Amino acid sequence: ISWVITKCNPGEDEEPVEIKIEETPRIQALVSAMALLGSTIDQQSQKTCSIEPVSGIPEWWGTRIGADRPQLVVFFAPKNEDGSWGAGRWPMSIPHYSGGPEELPGFGKYTRGSNYGRLTLSDNSKIIVNAVNEAEAQAVLGVAKGVIDRSLLEGATEAYGQRKGQSIGTIDVWPKYAYFYSTGQRKTRPDWKINWE
């Protein structure tokens, strides 16, 4: 192993200075041990850290009637070319979810993008989705409406439009996890979880 250090800014009349440190058995052994240690740490972290850190937090809304509204938080994720899942980093909160773990909404793939769809329920709780276009946003909100307490859909309003600010790009995503909170923000642990992975 050799290191070469060259003088960075030599003067006009100076030649760059080159310093070599020659290979020695001790340095060779140290570098080999460090490479083995690095490889071992990497292998162990892949074994023990394969659990994706996900945290679902129920939403809250400006006009607060209470933070105890039941909510289903669905995390969407992309799929990689090899079929494996990407990180589940796009949550969508569905307030007043009226089903159980066996009656989950039938979300399929949708394309995220810089258009939004917002469903505001009669108690001012909201579902917001970012999609590639208005039709895609309407389709996702349509699925969500199918699992909400029907009484809160009376007088509900929908709005669609283009997001302001920086574009978020487009990507195909699928539902990966769902967490249900029967008392909304009153407790941080979900009552149940579903993993579609």
PDB file of C-alpha atoms in Angstrom:
ATOM      1  CA  ILE A   1       0.000   0.000   0.000  1.00  0.00           C
ATOM      2  CA  SER A   2       1.410   3.388  -0.948  1.00  0.00           C
ATOM      3  CA  TRP A   3       0.170   6.872  -0.185  1.00  0.00           C
ATOM      4  CA  VAL A   4       1.109   9.749  -2.434  1.00  0.00           C
ATOM      5  CA  ILE A   5       0.871  13.279  -1.064  1.00  0.00           C
ATOM      6  CA  THR A   6       1.384  16.079  -3.554  1.00  0.00           C
ATOM      7  CA  LYS A   7       1.908  19.694  -2.558  1.00  0.00           C
ATOM      8  CA  CYS A   8      -1.321  21.461  -3.523  1.00  0.00           C
ATOM      9  CA  ASN A   9      -0.188  24.988  -4.456  1.00  0.00           C
ATOM     10  CA  PRO A  10       3.490  25.011  -5.400  1.00  0.00           C
ATOM     11  CA  GLY A  11       5.063  28.360  -6.168  1.00  0.00           C
ATOM     12  CA  GLU A  12       5.944  29.303  -9.742  1.00  0.00           C
ATOM     13  CA  ASP A  13       9.525  28.053  -9.443  1.00  0.00           C
ATOM     14  CA  GLU A  14       8.720  24.993  -7.328  1.00  0.00           C
ATOM     15  CA  GLU A  15       8.025  21.458  -8.461  1.00  0.00           C
ATOM     16  CA  PRO A  16       5.235  19.504  -6.724  1.00  0.00           C
ATOM     17  CA  VAL A  17       6.610  17.489  -3.831  1.00  0.00           C
ATOM     18  CA  GLU A  18       5.745  13.791  -3.872  1.00  0.00           C
ATOM     19  CA  ILE A  19       5.996  11.768  -0.680  1.00  0.00           C
ATOM     20  CA  LYS A  20       5.578   7.998  -0.761  1.00  0.00           C
ATOM     21  CA  ILE A  21       4.982   5.755   2.206  1.00  0.00           C
ATOM     22  CA  GLU A  22       5.881   2.256   1.186  1.00  0.00           C
ATOM     23  CA  GLU A  23       3.889  -0.852   1.945  1.00  0.00           C
ATOM     24  CA  THR A  24       4.711  -2.653   5.179  1.00  0.00           C
ATOM     25  CA  PRO A  25       3.404  -5.939   6.585  1.00  0.00           C
ATOM     26  CA  ARG A  26       1.859  -4.148   9.598  1.00  0.00           C
ATOM     27  CA  ILE A  27      -0.028  -1.656   7.453  1.00  0.00           C
ATOM     28  CA  GLN A  28      -1.133  -4.475   5.161  1.00  0.00           C
ATOM     29  CA  ALA A  29      -2.444  -6.472   8.145  1.00  0.00           C
ATOM     30  CA  LEU A  30      -4.208  -3.397   9.578  1.00  0.00           C
ATOM     31  CA  VAL A  31      -5.919  -2.609   6.268  1.00  0.00           C
ATOM     32  CA  SER A  32      -6.973  -6.260   5.832  1.00  0.00           C
ATOM     33  CA  ALA A  33      -8.402  -6.322   9.364  1.00  0.00           C
ATOM     34  CA  MET A  34     -10.288  -3.052   8.757  1.00  0.00           C
ATOM     35  CA  ALA A  35     -11.720  -4.376   5.470  1.00  0.00           C
ATOM     36  CA  LEU A  36     -12.872  -7.582   7.198  1.00  0.00           C
ATOM     37  CA  LEU A  37     -14.419  -5.594  10.064  1.00  0.00           C
ATOM     38  CA  GLY A  38     -16.222  -3.280   7.617  1.00  0.00           C
ATOM     39  CA  SER A  39     -17.572  -6.238   5.664  1.00  0.00           C
ATOM     40  CA  THR A  40     -18.749  -7.970   8.864  1.00  0.00           C
ATOM     41  CA  ILE A  41     -20.504  -4.820  10.117  1.00  0.00           C
ATOM     42  CA  ASP A  42     -22.210  -4.379   6.741  1.00  0.00           C
ATOM     43  CA  GLN A  43     -23.430  -7.999   6.703  1.00  0.00           C
ATOM     44  CA  GLN A  44     -24.759  -7.752  10.269  1.00  0.00           C
ATOM     45  CA  SER A  45     -26.540  -4.462   9.621  1.00  0.00           C
ATOM     46  CA  GLN A  46     -28.264  -5.988   6.593  1.00  0.00           C
ATOM     47  CA  LYS A  47     -29.438  -8.934   8.714  1.00  0.00           C
ATOM     48  CA  THR A  48     -30.596  -6.952  11.732  1.00  0.00           C
ATOM     49  CA  CYS A  49     -31.692  -3.722  10.065  1.00  0.00           C
ATOM     50  CA  SER A  50     -33.936  -5.187   7.386  1.00  0.00           C
ATOM     51  CA  ILE A  51     -36.979  -3.908   9.279  1.00  0.00           C
ATOM     52  CA  GLU A  52     -38.010  -0.638   7.695  1.00  0.00           C
ATOM     53  CA  PRO A  53     -38.482   2.105  10.298  1.00  0.00           C
ATOM     54  CA  VAL A  54     -42.069   3.282   9.812  1.00  0.00           C
ATOM     55  CA  SER A  55     -44.090   5.517  12.061  1.00  0.00           C
ATOM     56  CA  GLY A  56     -47.726   6.324  11.424  1.00  0.00           C
ATOM     57  CA  ILE A  57     -49.147   9.398  13.102  1.00  0.00           C
ATOM     58  CA  PRO A  58     -52.845  10.235  12.840  1.00  0.00           C
ATOM     59  CA  GLU A  59     -53.507  13.616  11.205  1.00  0.00           C
ATOM     60  CA  TRP A  60     -55.102  16.635  12.804  1.00  0.00           C
ATOM     61  CA  TRP A  61     -57.045  19.427  11.134  1.00  0.00           C
ATOM     62  CA  GLY A  62     -57.336  23.192  11.591  1.00  0.00           C
ATOM     63  CA  THR A  63     -60.853  23.246  13.007  1.00  0.00           C
ATOM     64  CA  ARG A  64     -60.424  20.772  15.794  1.00  0.00           C
ATOM     65  CA  ILE A  65     -63.445  19.050  17.194  1.00  0.00           C
ATOM     66  CA  GLY A  66     -61.212  16.542  18.890  1.00  0.00           C
ATOM     67  CA  ALA A  67     -58.093  14.544  18.263  1.00  0.00           C
ATOM     68  CA  ASP A  68     -59.871  11.269  18.931  1.00  0.00           C
ATOM     69  CA  ARG A  69     -61.185  10.560  15.427  1.00  0.00           C
ATOM     70  CA  PRO A  70     -60.468   6.993  14.312  1.00  0.00           C
ATOM     71  CA  GLN A  71     -57.980   6.918  11.454  1.00  0.00           C
ATOM     72  CA  LEU A  72     -56.483   4.415   9.076  1.00  0.00           C
ATOM     73  CA  VAL A  73     -53.004   5.491   7.928  1.00  0.00           C
ATOM     74  CA  VAL A  74     -51.994   3.791   4.663  1.00  0.00           C
ATOM     75  CA  PHE A  75     -48.344   4.005   3.599  1.00  0.00           C
ATOM     76  CA  PHE A  76     -47.612   3.891  -0.118  1.00  0.00           C
ATOM     77  CA  ALA A  77     -44.284   2.770  -1.587  1.00  0.00           C
ATOM     78  CA  PRO A  78     -42.691   2.231  -4.988  1.00  0.00           C
ATOM     79  CA  LYS A  79     -41.523  -1.158  -6.204  1.00  0.00           C
ATOM     80  CA  ASN A  80     -37.994  -1.625  -7.496  1.00  0.00           C
ATOM     81  CA  GLU A  81     -37.163  -3.154 -10.873  1.00  0.00           C
ATOM     82  CA  ASP A  82     -36.403  -6.495  -9.200  1.00  0.00           C
ATOM     83  CA  GLY A  83     -39.887  -6.541  -7.627  1.00  0.00           C
ATOM     84  CA  SER A  84     -38.702  -5.647  -4.120  1.00  0.00           C
ATOM     85  CA  TRP A  85     -40.354  -2.821  -2.206  1.00  0.00           C
ATOM     86  CA  GLY A  86     -38.989   0.672  -1.815  1.00  0.00           C
ATOM     87  CA  ALA A  87     -39.470   2.612   1.418  1.00  0.00           C
ATOM     88  CA  GLY A  88     -43.081   3.189   2.529  1.00  0.00           C
ATOM     89  CA  ARG A  89     -42.746   6.935   2.900  1.00  0.00           C
ATOM     90  CA  TRP A  90     -45.996   8.423   1.614  1.00  0.00           C
ATOM     91  CA  PRO A  91     -48.763   8.150   4.228  1.00  0.00           C
ATOM     92  CA  MET A  92     -52.410   8.901   3.584  1.00  0.00           C
ATOM     93  CA  SER A  93     -54.706   9.258   6.602  1.00  0.00           C
ATOM     94  CA  ILE A  94     -58.304   8.140   6.212  1.00  0.00           C
ATOM     95  CA  PRO A  95     -60.383   9.589   9.069  1.00  0.00           C
ATOM     96  CA  HIS A  96     -63.444   7.788  10.393  1.00  0.00           C
ATOM     97  CA  TYR A  97     -62.419   4.436   8.910  1.00  0.00           C
ATOM     98  CA  SER A  98     -65.427   2.196   9.452  1.00  0.00           C
ATOM     99  CA  GLY A  99     -64.024  -1.279   8.771  1.00  0.00           C
ATOM    100  CA  GLY A 100     -61.675  -3.766  10.349  1.00  0.00           C
ATOM    101  CA  PRO A 101     -58.417  -5.282   9.147  1.00  0.00           C
ATOM    102  CA  GLU A 102     -60.288  -7.624   6.812  1.00  0.00           C
ATOM    103  CA  GLU A 103     -62.243  -4.799   5.094  1.00  0.00           C
ATOM    104  CA  LEU A 104     -59.312  -2.678   3.960  1.00  0.00           C
ATOM    105  CA  PRO A 105     -59.801  -0.339   1.020  1.00  0.00           C
ATOM    106  CA  GLY A 106     -58.899  -1.837  -2.343  1.00  0.00           C
ATOM    107  CA  PHE A 107     -56.115   0.556  -3.240  1.00  0.00           C
ATOM    108  CA  GLY A 108     -54.061  -0.644  -6.134  1.00  0.00           C
ATOM    109  CA  LYS A 109     -51.213   1.054  -7.898  1.00  0.00           C
ATOM    110  CA  TYR A 110     -51.546   4.774  -8.515  1.00  0.00           C
ATOM    111  CA  THR A 111     -49.156   7.398  -9.842  1.00  0.00           C
ATOM    112  CA  ARG A 112     -48.085  10.131  -7.432  1.00  0.00           C
ATOM    113  CA  GLY A 113     -47.560  13.566  -8.899  1.00  0.00           C
ATOM    114  CA  SER A 114     -47.978  17.309  -8.491  1.00  0.00           C
ATOM    115  CA  ASN A 115     -51.786  17.434  -8.620  1.00  0.00           C
ATOM    116  CA  TYR A 116     -53.796  17.199  -5.425  1.00  0.00           C
ATOM    117  CA  GLY A 117     -57.180  15.907  -4.479  1.00  0.00           C
ATOM    118  CA  ARG A 118     -58.718  16.839  -1.123  1.00  0.00           C
ATOM    119  CA  LEU A 119     -61.859  15.413   0.434  1.00  0.00           C
ATOM    120  CA  THR A 120     -63.130  17.480   3.385  1.00  0.00           C
ATOM    121  CA  LEU A 121     -65.656  15.608   5.527  1.00  0.00           C
ATOM    122  CA  SER A 122     -68.562  17.237   7.355  1.00  0.00           C
ATOM    123  CA  ASP A 123     -66.524  17.478  10.608  1.00  0.00           C
ATOM    124  CA  ASN A 124     -63.631  19.217   8.734  1.00  0.00           C
ATOM    125  CA  SER A 125     -61.324  16.190   8.756  1.00  0.00           C
ATOM    126  CA  LYS A 126     -59.562  15.711   5.438  1.00  0.00           C
ATOM    127  CA  ILE A 127     -58.018  13.164   3.099  1.00  0.00           C
ATOM    128  CA  ILE A 128     -55.349  14.546   0.797  1.00  0.00           C
ATOM    129  CA  VAL A 129     -53.734  12.698  -2.093  1.00  0.00           C
ATOM    130  CA  ASN A 130     -51.025  13.844  -4.522  1.00  0.00           C
ATOM    131  CA  ALA A 131     -51.479  12.263  -7.926  1.00  0.00           C
ATOM    132  CA  VAL A 132     -50.285  12.638 -11.494  1.00  0.00           C
ATOM    133  CA  ASN A 133     -53.626  14.161 -12.591  1.00  0.00           C
ATOM    134  CA  GLU A 134     -57.138  14.928 -11.387  1.00  0.00           C
ATOM    135  CA  ALA A 135     -58.594  11.633 -12.630  1.00  0.00           C
ATOM    136  CA  GLU A 136     -56.006   9.665 -10.639  1.00  0.00           C
ATOM    137  CA  ALA A 137     -56.715  11.746  -7.506  1.00  0.00           C
ATOM    138  CA  GLN A 138     -60.476  11.179  -7.930  1.00  0.00           C
ATOM    139  CA  ALA A 139     -59.941   7.426  -8.248  1.00  0.00           C
ATOM    140  CA  VAL A 140     -57.865   7.231  -5.038  1.00  0.00           C
ATOM    141  CA  LEU A 141     -60.333   9.393  -3.083  1.00  0.00           C
ATOM    142  CA  GLY A 142     -63.188   7.266  -4.457  1.00  0.00           C
ATOM    143  CA  VAL A 143     -61.633   4.143  -2.916  1.00  0.00           C
ATOM    144  CA  ALA A 144     -61.112   5.965   0.402  1.00  0.00           C
ATOM    145  CA  LYS A 145     -64.737   7.176   0.448  1.00  0.00           C
ATOM    146  CA  GLY A 146     -65.884   3.554   0.362  1.00  0.00           C
ATOM    147  CA  VAL A 147     -64.509   2.865   3.852  1.00  0.00           C
ATOM    148  CA  ILE A 148     -65.489   6.082   5.662  1.00  0.00           C
ATOM    149  CA  ASP A 149     -68.446   6.389   8.030  1.00  0.00           C
ATOM    150  CA  ARG A 150     -71.243   7.327   5.582  1.00  0.00           C
ATOM    151  CA  SER A 151     -72.757   9.983   7.860  1.00  0.00           C
ATOM    152  CA  LEU A 152     -69.612  12.114   7.465  1.00  0.00           C
ATOM    153  CA  LEU A 153     -69.843  12.074   3.669  1.00  0.00           C
ATOM    154  CA  GLU A 154     -73.089  14.088   3.797  1.00  0.00           C
ATOM    155  CA  GLY A 155     -72.054  17.675   3.091  1.00  0.00           C
ATOM    156  CA  ALA A 156     -68.470  16.631   2.273  1.00  0.00           C
ATOM    157  CA  THR A 157     -66.620  18.684  -0.350  1.00  0.00           C
ATOM    158  CA  GLU A 158     -63.928  17.808  -2.864  1.00  0.00           C
ATOM    159  CA  ALA A 159     -61.248  20.052  -4.360  1.00  0.00           C
ATOM    160  CA  TYR A 160     -58.677  19.327  -7.047  1.00  0.00           C
ATOM    161  CA  GLY A 161     -55.826  21.341  -8.458  1.00  0.00           C
ATOM    162  CA  GLN A 162     -52.138  21.788  -9.145  1.00  0.00           C
ATOM    163  CA  ARG A 163     -49.775  21.890  -6.151  1.00  0.00           C
ATOM    164  CA  LYS A 164     -47.918  25.152  -5.690  1.00  0.00           C
ATOM    165  CA  GLY A 165     -44.174  25.302  -5.186  1.00  0.00           C
ATOM    166  CA  GLN A 166     -41.690  22.657  -6.167  1.00  0.00           C
ATOM    167  CA  SER A 167     -42.919  19.760  -8.292  1.00  0.00           C
ATOM    168  CA  ILE A 168     -42.794  16.417  -6.500  1.00  0.00           C
ATOM    169  CA  GLY A 169     -42.221  14.351  -9.647  1.00  0.00           C
ATOM    170  CA  THR A 170     -44.136  11.255 -10.671  1.00  0.00           C
ATOM    171  CA  ILE A 171     -43.734   7.719  -9.394  1.00  0.00           C
ATOM    172  CA  ASP A 172     -45.925   4.597  -9.342  1.00  0.00           C
ATOM    173  CA  VAL A 173     -46.772   3.519  -5.782  1.00  0.00           C
ATOM    174  CA  TRP A 174     -48.686   0.679  -4.113  1.00  0.00           C
ATOM    175  CA  PRO A 175     -50.086   0.318  -0.576  1.00  0.00           C
ATOM    176  CA  LYS A 176     -47.411  -1.262   1.636  1.00  0.00           C
ATOM    177  CA  TYR A 177     -48.613  -0.862   5.246  1.00  0.00           C
ATOM    178  CA  ALA A 178     -51.808   0.162   7.022  1.00  0.00           C
ATOM    179  CA  TYR A 179     -52.034   1.242  10.688  1.00  0.00           C
ATOM    180  CA  PHE A 180     -55.372   1.751  12.442  1.00  0.00           C
ATOM    181  CA  TYR A 181     -55.821   4.119  15.394  1.00  0.00           C
ATOM    182  CA  SER A 182     -59.274   3.727  16.951  1.00  0.00           C
ATOM    183  CA  THR A 183     -58.816   6.828  19.125  1.00  0.00           C
ATOM    184  CA  GLY A 184     -56.812   8.960  16.700  1.00  0.00           C
ATOM    185  CA  GLN A 185     -54.052  10.912  18.412  1.00  0.00           C
ATOM    186  CA  ARG A 186     -55.015   9.824  21.920  1.00  0.00           C
ATOM    187  CA  LYS A 187     -52.510   6.993  21.723  1.00  0.00           C
ATOM    188  CA  THR A 188     -49.446   6.544  19.564  1.00  0.00           C
ATOM    189  CA  ARG A 189     -49.640   2.769  19.150  1.00  0.00           C
ATOM    190  CA  PRO A 190     -51.928   1.496  16.423  1.00  0.00           C
ATOM    191  CA  ASP A 191     -54.685  -0.961  17.360  1.00  0.00           C
ATOM    192  CA  TRP A 192     -53.652  -3.137  14.442  1.00  0.00           C
ATOM    193  CA  LYS A 193     -51.285  -3.155  11.464  1.00  0.00           C
ATOM    194  CA  ILE A 194     -51.368  -4.756   8.038  1.00  0.00           C
ATOM    195  CA  ASN A 195     -48.283  -5.409   5.924  1.00  0.00           C
ATOM    196  CA  TRP A 196     -48.824  -6.069   2.200  1.00  0.00           C
ATOM    197  CA  GLU A 197     -45.104  -6.510   1.631  1.00  0.00           C
TER     198      GLU A 197
END
